[in-house]
XYZ file of C-alpha atoms in Angstrom:
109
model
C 16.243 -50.983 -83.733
C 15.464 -48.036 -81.665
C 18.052 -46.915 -79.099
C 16.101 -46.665 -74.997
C 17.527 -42.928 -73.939
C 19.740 -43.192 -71.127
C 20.513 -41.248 -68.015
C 23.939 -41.649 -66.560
C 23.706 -44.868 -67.726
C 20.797 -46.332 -67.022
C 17.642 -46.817 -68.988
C 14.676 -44.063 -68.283
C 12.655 -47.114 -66.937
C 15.095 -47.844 -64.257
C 15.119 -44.363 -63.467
C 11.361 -44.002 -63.606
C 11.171 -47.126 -61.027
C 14.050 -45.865 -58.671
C 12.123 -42.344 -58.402
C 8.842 -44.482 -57.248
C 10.085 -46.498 -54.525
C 11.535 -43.475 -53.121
C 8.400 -41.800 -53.854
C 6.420 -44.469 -51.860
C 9.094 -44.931 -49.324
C 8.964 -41.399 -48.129
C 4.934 -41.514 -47.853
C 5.583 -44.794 -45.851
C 7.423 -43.151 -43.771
C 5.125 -40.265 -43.258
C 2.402 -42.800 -42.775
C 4.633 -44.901 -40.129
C 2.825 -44.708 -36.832
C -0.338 -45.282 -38.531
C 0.898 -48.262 -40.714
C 3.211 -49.782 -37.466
C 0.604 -49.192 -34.715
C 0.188 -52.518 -32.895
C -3.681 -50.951 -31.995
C -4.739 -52.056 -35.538
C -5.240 -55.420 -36.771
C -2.132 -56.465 -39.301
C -5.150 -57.213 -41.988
C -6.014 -53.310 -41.813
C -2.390 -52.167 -41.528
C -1.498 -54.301 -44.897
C -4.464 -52.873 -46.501
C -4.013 -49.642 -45.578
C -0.472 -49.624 -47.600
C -1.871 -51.500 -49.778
C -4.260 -48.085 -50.642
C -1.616 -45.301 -49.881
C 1.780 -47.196 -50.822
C 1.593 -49.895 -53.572
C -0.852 -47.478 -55.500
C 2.077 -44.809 -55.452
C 4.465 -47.594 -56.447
C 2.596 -49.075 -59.381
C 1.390 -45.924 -60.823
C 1.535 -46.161 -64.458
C 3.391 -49.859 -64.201
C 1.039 -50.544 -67.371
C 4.081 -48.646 -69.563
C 6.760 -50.510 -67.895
C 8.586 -53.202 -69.156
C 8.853 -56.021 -66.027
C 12.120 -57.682 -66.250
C 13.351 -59.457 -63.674
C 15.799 -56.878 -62.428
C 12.289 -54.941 -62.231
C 10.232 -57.863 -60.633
C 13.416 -58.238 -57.701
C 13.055 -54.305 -56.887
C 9.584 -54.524 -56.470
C 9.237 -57.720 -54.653
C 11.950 -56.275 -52.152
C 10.075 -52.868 -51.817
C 6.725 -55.216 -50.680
C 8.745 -57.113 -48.251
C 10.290 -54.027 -46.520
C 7.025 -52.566 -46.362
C 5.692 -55.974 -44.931
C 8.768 -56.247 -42.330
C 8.145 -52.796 -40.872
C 4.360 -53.275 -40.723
C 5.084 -56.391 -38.776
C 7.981 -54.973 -37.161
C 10.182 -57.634 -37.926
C 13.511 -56.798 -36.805
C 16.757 -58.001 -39.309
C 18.179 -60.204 -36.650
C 14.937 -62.409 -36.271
C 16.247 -64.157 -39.559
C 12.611 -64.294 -40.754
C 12.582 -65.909 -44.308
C 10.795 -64.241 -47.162
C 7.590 -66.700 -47.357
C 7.383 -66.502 -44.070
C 7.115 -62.607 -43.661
C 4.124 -63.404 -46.380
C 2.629 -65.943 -44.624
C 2.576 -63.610 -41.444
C 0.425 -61.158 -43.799
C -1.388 -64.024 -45.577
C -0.527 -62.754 -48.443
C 0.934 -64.468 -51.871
C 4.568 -62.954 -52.884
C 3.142 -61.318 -56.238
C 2.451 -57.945 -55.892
């Protein structure tokens, strides 16, 4: 059985994963008043992360192995993304499938 190298701990995948939502977190919010601007329709904002974010995020995903830990990280990257394009605020109490629904979207990314 081969050992997975660690890093303080943690696997290099986990590491690898952390490093990409930061990644596309900071181009998010580079790319904010574009990607929040009520001007644009909400079908053009979600596309345009879409394109610039989630392409960042899943970069070389093919390598990863998707655990669930991995799947929950993910899933809650999407929906912060979605919640600022909307500009859902954390006192709405907006469910998750309803934050999708608002983007007609499915919650698989």
């Amino acid at each position: 059985m081969m050992k997975s190298l660690t890093i303080n701990g943690k696997t290099l995948e986990q590491v690898e994963i952390k490093v990409l939502i930061e990644r596309a977190r900071t181009i998010f919010n580079k790319m904010r008043k574009v990607l929040c601007a009520r001007e644009l329709k909400i079908d053009l904002r979600v596309r345009l992360a879409r394109c610039y974010i989630f392409s960042i995020l899943l970069y070389g995903i093919e390598a990863w192995i998707l655990n669930a830990s991995t799947t929950k990280k993910l899933k809650a990257f999407k929906l912060w993304v979605n919640r600022r394009i909307l500009k859902i605020s954390w006192t709405e109490h907006v469910t998750n499938n309803e934050d999708m629904r608002r983007v007609n979207k499915r919650m698989e990314i």
